[in-house]
Amino acid sequence: MTGTRRTRFPFGVAVLLGTWGLTRLGLLLFVAKVYVFPGPDVTSDVSVIYHGWYEVLSRGFFPLHDVTWQYPPAAALAILSPGLLPFLDYPHAFFVLAFVADLVVFGLLLYAGSRSGRTLRGAWVWMIGVPLLGPTVYARYDLMVTAVAVAALLAGSRHPRVMGALTGFGAMVKVWPVLLLLGAVRRRAWAWAAMTAAGIAALFWATMPGAFAFLAFQRDRGTEVESLGALVFHVARHHGWNGRVLLNYGSVEFVGHYVDEVSTAALVLTALAFGWLLLWRLRVKRFLPHTLADAAFVAVLMFITTSRVISPQYLVWLVGIAAVCLCFRASRMLVPAVLVLVACFVTVLEFPTWFGDVVNSTWLGITLLALRNGLLVVSSVLAARELWRSTVSRPEPELPAQAAPTRETLASS
C-alpha cells in the first residue's frame, strides 16, 4: 500500500519468543508427567507437602507442628494461590501459576530490554536459565518470589516507592528479596520496604496464629547434602566418617560428628560475606544505572554460596537477578551470569538426575557437587570484583549526569 509504513518484527525477537514457548511447553509436559524426567519425582513437594499446607492454611492457621514450614508469613499466599483456579486440582493449578509467573518475568525483561540504552540479553538469560533447572523450577514457589524481585529491580530508581513496596512484600514471602535494597540509595525505597513488611507482618500476626514459628525451625537446620560445606562430609565418608544422611527439617542433611562445626563455619562465611557487602556500601563512590541490579546479584550470590542449604530452586533467584543486570548494556556481569547458567545445567544433573549418587556420596555425585559449587564460588568472586571496580576503584566513566547519579544527589531525594 502506497504511503503505508510497514513495521518488521525483529527476527531475533521472534526466535526468542519461539524458543521460550517450546522450552516452557517441555517443562509443563514434565511436571504434568506426560513425559518422565530422570531421577526422583520433583512434583511431590507440590502434591504432598504444599497441598498439605494448603489444607491447614485454608482453615486460618499456620502449620505449627510441621518443622518443614520454614517460611515468612506471606508465603501462605503462594501456597494458597492455586485456590484461584478451582477448576483444576491443586498440583496442576500450581504448575499453571508457576508458568504465569515465568511469563510475567519474561514479559518484563522483554519490555525493559527494548528501551533506550538497554539490551535483550536479560531476556535471553531468563529464557535459557529456567529450563536448564529442569521441572523442579515449576514445582517450587521460588519462581513466584523471583517474579516479585525482578519487578522490584526493574522499578529501580525511577519508582523507588514501587520498588520498596515490592521488596518488602517479597521479603515477607521468602526473606532473600531484602538483599535487593543493598544498592538502593533513595530513602523512599527503604521506607516503603519497611512499611510494607511491617504491615504484612502485623496483619498475619493479628489474624493467623503461628505466623513466626518458622524462625525456630529455620534456626535448627543443619548442613544440607548439596551445600558447599557438605563436600567435607561427602569426601570424609570415603575415609571412615560414619555420619548419616537423613531427611531433616525439610531437606536431606548430614547428621553426625562435626556437622554442627561445619554448619557454624557456613554461618561465619555468610557473616564475612555480609561484612564485605557492608564495606562496599560504605566505600561506594558512584551509583551507575546498573549498580542496583549488580549489587543485588552479588549479595544473593554470596548468600546462596555460603548458605548451609543450596536447594536447586535457589538458582532461579540468581537467573532472575542476572537477567536484570544484563538488561543494561554497561553491566559487566556477563561472565558471572554465564557461570550461573552453567551451574544451572550442572544442578539439574545432580538433582534430580543423579541425586542418588549425591546422597550416597559416589565420586560422580561428589564431582557434580564440586563443579556446581565451584562455579558459584568463582561467579561470586568475579561478580564482587566487578562491582567493586565499577563503583569504588575504577575512574568514573564519562556518562551524562542523569545516567550516573552520585550518592550525594540521590541521597537527598
Coordinates of C-alpha atoms in Angstrom, one line a residue:
M1 CA 0.0 0.0 0.0
T2 CA 1.4 3.4 -1.0
G3 CA 2.2 5.7 1.8
T4 CA 1.8 2.9 4.4
R5 CA 4.9 2.2 6.6
R6 CA 5.3 -1.5 7.4
T7 CA 7.0 -2.5 10.7
R8 CA 9.1 -5.6 10.5
F9 CA 9.1 -7.9 13.5
P10 CA 12.7 -8.4 14.5
F11 CA 13.9 -11.9 13.7
G12 CA 15.9 -12.1 16.9
V13 CA 12.8 -11.4 19.0
A14 CA 10.8 -14.0 17.0
V15 CA 13.5 -16.6 17.8
L16 CA 13.5 -15.6 21.4
L17 CA 9.7 -15.9 21.7
G18 CA 9.6 -19.2 19.9
T19 CA 12.3 -20.8 21.9
W20 CA 10.7 -19.6 25.1
G21 CA 7.4 -21.2 24.1
L22 CA 9.0 -24.5 23.2
T23 CA 11.1 -24.8 26.4
R24 CA 8.1 -23.9 28.6
L25 CA 5.9 -26.4 26.9
G26 CA 8.6 -29.0 27.7
L27 CA 8.6 -28.0 31.4
L28 CA 4.8 -28.3 31.5
L29 CA 4.8 -31.7 29.9
F30 CA 7.4 -32.9 32.5
V31 CA 5.5 -31.6 35.6
A32 CA 2.2 -32.9 34.2
K33 CA 4.0 -36.3 33.8
V34 CA 3.3 -36.7 30.2
Y35 CA 7.0 -37.3 30.0
V36 CA 9.1 -38.6 32.9
F37 CA 12.2 -36.7 33.9
P38 CA 15.1 -38.8 35.1
G39 CA 15.5 -39.1 38.9
P40 CA 13.1 -38.8 41.8
D41 CA 9.7 -37.2 41.3
V42 CA 10.2 -33.4 41.8
T43 CA 6.5 -32.7 41.9
S44 CA 5.8 -34.5 45.1
D45 CA 6.5 -31.3 47.1
V46 CA 3.5 -29.7 45.4
S47 CA 1.1 -32.7 45.5
V48 CA 2.0 -33.7 49.1
I49 CA 3.7 -31.0 51.1
Y50 CA 2.3 -27.8 49.5
H51 CA -1.2 -29.4 49.3
G52 CA -1.0 -30.4 52.9
W53 CA -0.1 -26.9 53.9
Y54 CA -2.9 -25.6 51.8
E55 CA -5.4 -27.6 53.8
V56 CA -4.1 -26.2 57.0
L57 CA -3.7 -22.6 55.8
S58 CA -7.2 -22.5 54.3
R59 CA -8.6 -23.0 57.8
G60 CA -6.8 -19.9 59.0
F61 CA -3.8 -21.5 60.8
F62 CA -0.1 -21.9 60.0
P63 CA 1.3 -25.5 60.1
L64 CA 2.7 -25.0 63.6
H65 CA 3.6 -28.6 64.2
D66 CA 5.3 -29.1 60.8
V67 CA 9.1 -28.3 61.0
T68 CA 9.3 -28.2 57.2
W69 CA 7.3 -24.9 57.3
Q70 CA 10.3 -22.5 57.4
Y71 CA 8.9 -19.5 55.5
P72 CA 7.8 -16.0 56.4
P73 CA 4.0 -15.5 56.8
A74 CA 3.3 -14.1 53.3
A75 CA 4.5 -17.5 51.9
A76 CA 1.0 -18.6 52.7
L77 CA -0.3 -16.5 49.8
A78 CA 1.8 -18.5 47.4
I79 CA 0.7 -21.8 48.9
L80 CA -3.0 -20.7 48.8
S81 CA -2.8 -19.2 45.3
P82 CA -3.9 -22.4 43.4
G83 CA -7.3 -21.9 45.0
L84 CA -7.7 -19.1 42.4
L85 CA -8.1 -21.9 39.8
P86 CA -10.9 -24.1 41.4
F87 CA -11.5 -25.9 38.1
L88 CA -8.0 -27.6 38.4
D89 CA -6.7 -29.9 41.0
Y90 CA -4.1 -28.4 43.3
P91 CA -0.9 -29.6 41.6
H92 CA -2.0 -28.6 38.1
A93 CA -3.3 -25.2 39.3
F94 CA 0.1 -24.6 40.9
F95 CA 2.0 -25.5 37.8
V96 CA -0.2 -23.1 35.7
L97 CA 0.5 -20.3 38.1
A98 CA 4.3 -21.1 38.0
F99 CA 4.1 -20.8 34.2
V100 CA 2.3 -17.5 34.5
A101 CA 5.0 -16.2 36.9
D102 CA 7.6 -17.3 34.3
L103 CA 5.7 -15.5 31.6
V104 CA 5.4 -12.3 33.6
V105 CA 9.2 -12.2 34.2
F106 CA 9.9 -12.9 30.5
G107 CA 7.5 -10.1 29.5
L108 CA 9.1 -7.6 32.0
L109 CA 12.6 -8.4 30.6
L110 CA 11.4 -8.1 27.0
Y111 CA 9.9 -4.6 27.8
A112 CA 12.9 -3.5 29.8
G113 CA 15.4 -4.7 27.1
S114 CA 13.6 -2.8 24.4
R115 CA 14.1 0.6 26.0
S116 CA 16.8 3.0 25.0
G117 CA 20.2 2.0 26.4
R118 CA 19.1 -1.5 27.2
T119 CA 19.5 -4.9 25.6
L120 CA 17.6 -8.2 25.2
R121 CA 20.5 -10.1 26.8
G122 CA 18.5 -10.3 30.0
A123 CA 15.5 -11.9 28.3
W124 CA 17.9 -14.5 26.7
V125 CA 19.4 -15.3 30.1
W126 CA 15.9 -15.9 31.6
M127 CA 14.8 -17.9 28.6
I128 CA 17.9 -20.2 28.8
G129 CA 18.3 -20.4 32.6
V130 CA 14.9 -21.5 33.7
P131 CA 14.7 -24.7 31.6
L132 CA 18.3 -25.6 32.5
L133 CA 17.0 -26.2 36.0
G134 CA 14.5 -28.8 34.8
P135 CA 11.0 -29.4 36.0
T136 CA 12.0 -28.5 39.6
V137 CA 11.6 -24.8 38.8
Y138 CA 7.9 -25.2 38.1
A139 CA 7.4 -27.4 41.2
R140 CA 8.5 -24.8 43.8
Y141 CA 7.2 -21.4 44.6
D142 CA 10.6 -19.7 44.2
L143 CA 9.6 -18.8 40.7
M144 CA 6.8 -16.6 42.0
V145 CA 9.1 -14.9 44.5
T146 CA 11.6 -14.3 41.7
A147 CA 8.9 -12.6 39.7
V148 CA 8.4 -10.1 42.5
A149 CA 12.1 -9.5 42.8
V150 CA 12.6 -8.9 39.1
A151 CA 9.7 -6.4 39.1
A152 CA 11.2 -4.6 42.1
L153 CA 14.6 -4.3 40.5
L154 CA 13.2 -3.1 37.2
A155 CA 11.2 -0.4 39.0
G156 CA 14.6 0.7 40.4
S157 CA 15.5 4.3 40.8
R158 CA 12.6 5.5 38.6
H159 CA 9.9 4.3 41.0
P160 CA 11.5 3.9 44.5
R161 CA 8.2 3.6 46.3
V162 CA 7.1 0.7 44.0
M163 CA 10.5 -1.0 44.4
G164 CA 10.3 -0.6 48.2
A165 CA 6.8 -2.0 48.4
L166 CA 7.6 -5.0 46.2
T167 CA 10.8 -5.7 48.1
G168 CA 9.0 -5.6 51.4
F169 CA 6.4 -7.9 50.1
G170 CA 9.0 -10.3 48.7
A171 CA 10.9 -10.4 51.9
M172 CA 7.7 -11.4 53.7
V173 CA 7.3 -14.3 51.2
K174 CA 10.9 -15.7 51.3
V175 CA 13.3 -13.3 53.1
W176 CA 16.0 -13.1 50.5
P177 CA 14.5 -10.2 48.4
V178 CA 15.5 -7.9 51.2
L179 CA 19.0 -8.1 49.7
L180 CA 17.7 -6.1 46.7
L181 CA 17.9 -3.0 48.9
L182 CA 21.7 -3.2 49.1
G183 CA 22.3 -0.9 46.2
A184 CA 19.2 1.4 46.8
V185 CA 20.2 5.0 47.5
R186 CA 16.8 6.6 47.7
R187 CA 15.4 6.6 51.2
R188 CA 11.9 6.2 49.9
A189 CA 12.7 2.7 48.7
W190 CA 13.9 1.7 52.2
A191 CA 11.0 3.4 53.9
W192 CA 8.4 1.7 51.7
A193 CA 10.0 -1.7 52.1
A194 CA 10.0 -1.3 55.9
M195 CA 6.4 -0.1 56.0
T196 CA 5.2 -2.9 53.6
A197 CA 6.9 -5.6 55.5
A198 CA 5.8 -4.3 58.9
G199 CA 2.2 -4.0 57.7
I200 CA 2.1 -7.5 56.3
A201 CA 3.8 -9.0 59.4
A202 CA 1.3 -7.2 61.7
L203 CA -1.7 -8.4 59.6
F204 CA -0.7 -12.0 59.7
W205 CA 0.3 -11.8 63.4
A206 CA -3.2 -10.5 64.2
T207 CA -5.2 -12.9 62.1
M208 CA -3.3 -16.2 61.9
P209 CA -1.7 -17.9 64.9
G210 CA 1.9 -19.1 64.5
A211 CA 3.0 -16.6 61.8
F212 CA 6.6 -16.5 63.1
A213 CA 7.1 -20.1 64.2
F214 CA 9.3 -20.5 61.1
L215 CA 12.1 -18.7 62.8
A216 CA 12.8 -21.5 65.3
F217 CA 12.6 -24.2 62.5
Q218 CA 15.0 -22.3 60.3
R219 CA 17.5 -21.8 63.1
D220 CA 17.7 -25.5 63.7
R221 CA 18.6 -26.5 60.2
G222 CA 21.9 -28.4 59.6
T223 CA 24.2 -28.9 56.6
E224 CA 22.3 -30.0 53.6
V225 CA 23.9 -32.5 51.3
E226 CA 24.2 -30.1 48.3
S227 CA 25.8 -27.2 50.1
L228 CA 29.4 -26.1 49.9
G229 CA 30.2 -27.4 53.4
A230 CA 28.7 -30.8 52.7
L231 CA 31.6 -31.5 50.4
V232 CA 33.7 -32.1 53.5
F233 CA 31.4 -35.0 54.6
H234 CA 31.0 -36.4 51.1
V235 CA 34.7 -36.9 50.9
A236 CA 35.0 -37.9 54.6
R237 CA 32.6 -40.8 54.1
H238 CA 35.3 -42.4 51.9
H239 CA 37.8 -42.1 54.8
G240 CA 35.9 -43.6 57.6
W241 CA 33.5 -40.9 58.8
N242 CA 30.3 -42.7 59.9
G243 CA 27.7 -39.9 59.8
R244 CA 24.3 -40.4 58.2
V245 CA 22.1 -38.7 55.6
L246 CA 18.6 -38.0 56.8
L247 CA 15.5 -36.1 55.7
N248 CA 15.7 -33.4 58.4
Y249 CA 13.8 -30.1 58.6
G250 CA 12.5 -30.5 55.1
S251 CA 15.8 -31.2 53.4
V252 CA 18.3 -34.0 53.0
E253 CA 21.0 -33.3 55.6
F254 CA 24.1 -34.8 57.1
V255 CA 23.8 -35.9 60.8
G256 CA 26.8 -36.9 62.8
H257 CA 30.1 -35.8 64.3
Y258 CA 31.4 -32.3 63.3
V259 CA 28.2 -31.4 61.4
D260 CA 27.5 -28.6 63.9
E261 CA 31.0 -27.2 63.4
V262 CA 30.7 -27.1 59.6
S263 CA 27.2 -25.5 59.9
T264 CA 28.8 -22.9 62.2
A265 CA 31.6 -22.3 59.7
A266 CA 29.0 -21.7 57.0
L267 CA 27.3 -19.1 59.2
V268 CA 30.7 -17.4 59.7
L269 CA 31.3 -17.4 56.0
T270 CA 27.9 -15.8 55.5
A271 CA 28.7 -13.2 58.1
L272 CA 32.0 -12.4 56.4
A273 CA 30.2 -12.0 53.1
F274 CA 27.8 -9.5 54.6
G275 CA 30.7 -7.7 56.2
W276 CA 32.2 -7.3 52.7
L277 CA 28.9 -6.0 51.4
L278 CA 28.7 -3.5 54.2
L279 CA 32.2 -2.4 53.5
W280 CA 31.3 -2.0 49.8
R281 CA 28.3 0.1 50.8
L282 CA 30.4 2.4 52.9
R283 CA 33.1 2.8 50.3
V284 CA 31.0 3.1 47.2
K285 CA 31.7 6.4 45.3
R286 CA 29.3 6.3 42.4
F287 CA 26.0 4.7 41.6
L288 CA 25.7 3.8 37.9
P289 CA 22.3 2.9 36.3
H290 CA 23.1 -0.8 36.7
T291 CA 24.5 -0.7 40.2
L292 CA 21.2 -1.5 41.9
A293 CA 20.9 -4.8 40.0
D294 CA 24.6 -5.6 40.1
A295 CA 24.7 -5.2 43.9
A296 CA 21.7 -7.4 44.3
F297 CA 23.2 -10.1 42.2
V298 CA 26.4 -10.1 44.2
A299 CA 24.6 -10.1 47.5
V300 CA 22.3 -13.0 46.5
L301 CA 25.2 -14.9 45.0
M302 CA 27.2 -14.6 48.3
F303 CA 24.1 -15.6 50.4
I304 CA 23.5 -18.7 48.4
T305 CA 27.1 -19.8 48.0
T306 CA 27.8 -19.6 51.7
S307 CA 24.5 -21.0 52.9
R308 CA 24.1 -24.2 54.9
V309 CA 21.4 -25.2 52.3
I310 CA 21.7 -24.8 48.5
S311 CA 18.5 -26.2 47.1
P312 CA 18.3 -26.5 43.3
Q313 CA 15.4 -23.9 43.1
Y314 CA 17.6 -21.3 44.7
L315 CA 19.4 -20.8 41.4
V316 CA 16.3 -19.4 39.8
W317 CA 16.8 -16.4 42.1
L318 CA 20.2 -15.9 40.5
V319 CA 18.9 -16.4 37.0
G320 CA 16.3 -13.7 37.5
I321 CA 18.6 -11.1 39.0
A322 CA 21.4 -11.8 36.5
A323 CA 18.8 -11.3 33.7
V324 CA 18.0 -7.8 35.1
C325 CA 21.7 -7.0 35.3
L326 CA 22.2 -7.9 31.6
C327 CA 19.3 -5.7 30.6
F328 CA 21.8 -2.9 31.0
R329 CA 24.4 -2.6 28.2
A330 CA 27.0 -1.3 30.6
S331 CA 26.7 -4.1 33.2
R332 CA 29.9 -6.1 33.5
M333 CA 28.2 -9.2 35.0
L334 CA 28.1 -11.2 31.8
V335 CA 30.8 -13.7 32.8
P336 CA 29.4 -14.3 36.3
A337 CA 25.9 -14.7 34.7
V338 CA 27.2 -17.3 32.2
L339 CA 28.9 -19.2 35.1
V340 CA 25.5 -19.2 36.8
L341 CA 23.9 -20.6 33.7
V342 CA 26.5 -23.4 33.6
A343 CA 25.8 -24.0 37.3
C344 CA 22.1 -24.4 36.5
F345 CA 22.9 -27.1 34.0
V346 CA 25.2 -29.0 36.5
T347 CA 22.5 -28.5 39.1
V348 CA 19.9 -30.4 37.1
L349 CA 22.4 -33.2 36.7
E350 CA 22.9 -33.5 40.5
F351 CA 19.2 -33.0 41.2
P352 CA 17.1 -34.8 40.2
T353 CA 19.1 -36.8 37.6
W354 CA 21.8 -38.3 39.7
F355 CA 20.6 -37.3 43.2
G356 CA 21.0 -40.9 44.4
D357 CA 24.8 -40.6 43.7
V358 CA 24.8 -37.3 45.7
V359 CA 23.0 -38.8 48.6
N360 CA 25.3 -41.9 48.6
S361 CA 28.5 -39.8 48.1
T362 CA 29.7 -41.6 45.0
W363 CA 32.5 -40.0 43.1
L364 CA 30.1 -39.0 40.4
G365 CA 27.9 -37.2 42.9
I366 CA 30.9 -35.5 44.6
T367 CA 32.3 -34.4 41.2
L368 CA 28.9 -32.8 40.2
L369 CA 28.6 -31.0 43.5
A370 CA 32.2 -29.8 43.5
L371 CA 31.7 -28.5 39.9
R372 CA 28.4 -26.7 40.7
N373 CA 29.5 -25.2 44.0
G374 CA 32.9 -24.3 42.5
L375 CA 31.1 -22.4 39.7
L376 CA 29.1 -20.5 42.3
V377 CA 32.3 -19.6 44.2
V378 CA 34.1 -18.3 41.1
S379 CA 31.0 -16.4 40.0
S380 CA 30.7 -14.8 43.4
V381 CA 34.4 -13.7 43.4
L382 CA 34.3 -12.3 39.8
A383 CA 30.9 -10.5 40.4
A384 CA 32.2 -8.9 43.6
R385 CA 35.4 -7.8 41.9
E386 CA 33.5 -6.2 39.1
L387 CA 31.1 -4.5 41.4
W388 CA 34.0 -3.0 43.4
R389 CA 35.9 -1.9 40.3
S390 CA 32.9 -0.2 38.7
T391 CA 31.7 1.7 41.8
V392 CA 34.7 2.1 44.1
S393 CA 38.1 1.8 42.4
R394 CA 37.6 2.4 38.7
P395 CA 37.6 6.0 37.4
E396 CA 34.1 7.3 36.7
P397 CA 33.1 6.8 33.1
E398 CA 32.0 9.7 31.0
L399 CA 28.3 9.5 31.1
P400 CA 25.6 12.1 31.2
A401 CA 24.9 13.4 34.6
Q402 CA 21.4 12.0 34.7
A403 CA 22.6 8.5 33.7
A404 CA 25.2 8.3 36.5
P405 CA 23.8 9.9 39.6
T406 CA 26.1 10.3 42.6
R407 CA 25.3 9.3 46.1
E408 CA 25.1 12.9 47.2
T409 CA 22.5 13.8 44.6
L410 CA 20.3 10.8 45.2
A411 CA 20.6 10.6 49.0
S412 CA 18.7 13.9 49.2
S413 CA 15.8 12.6 47.2

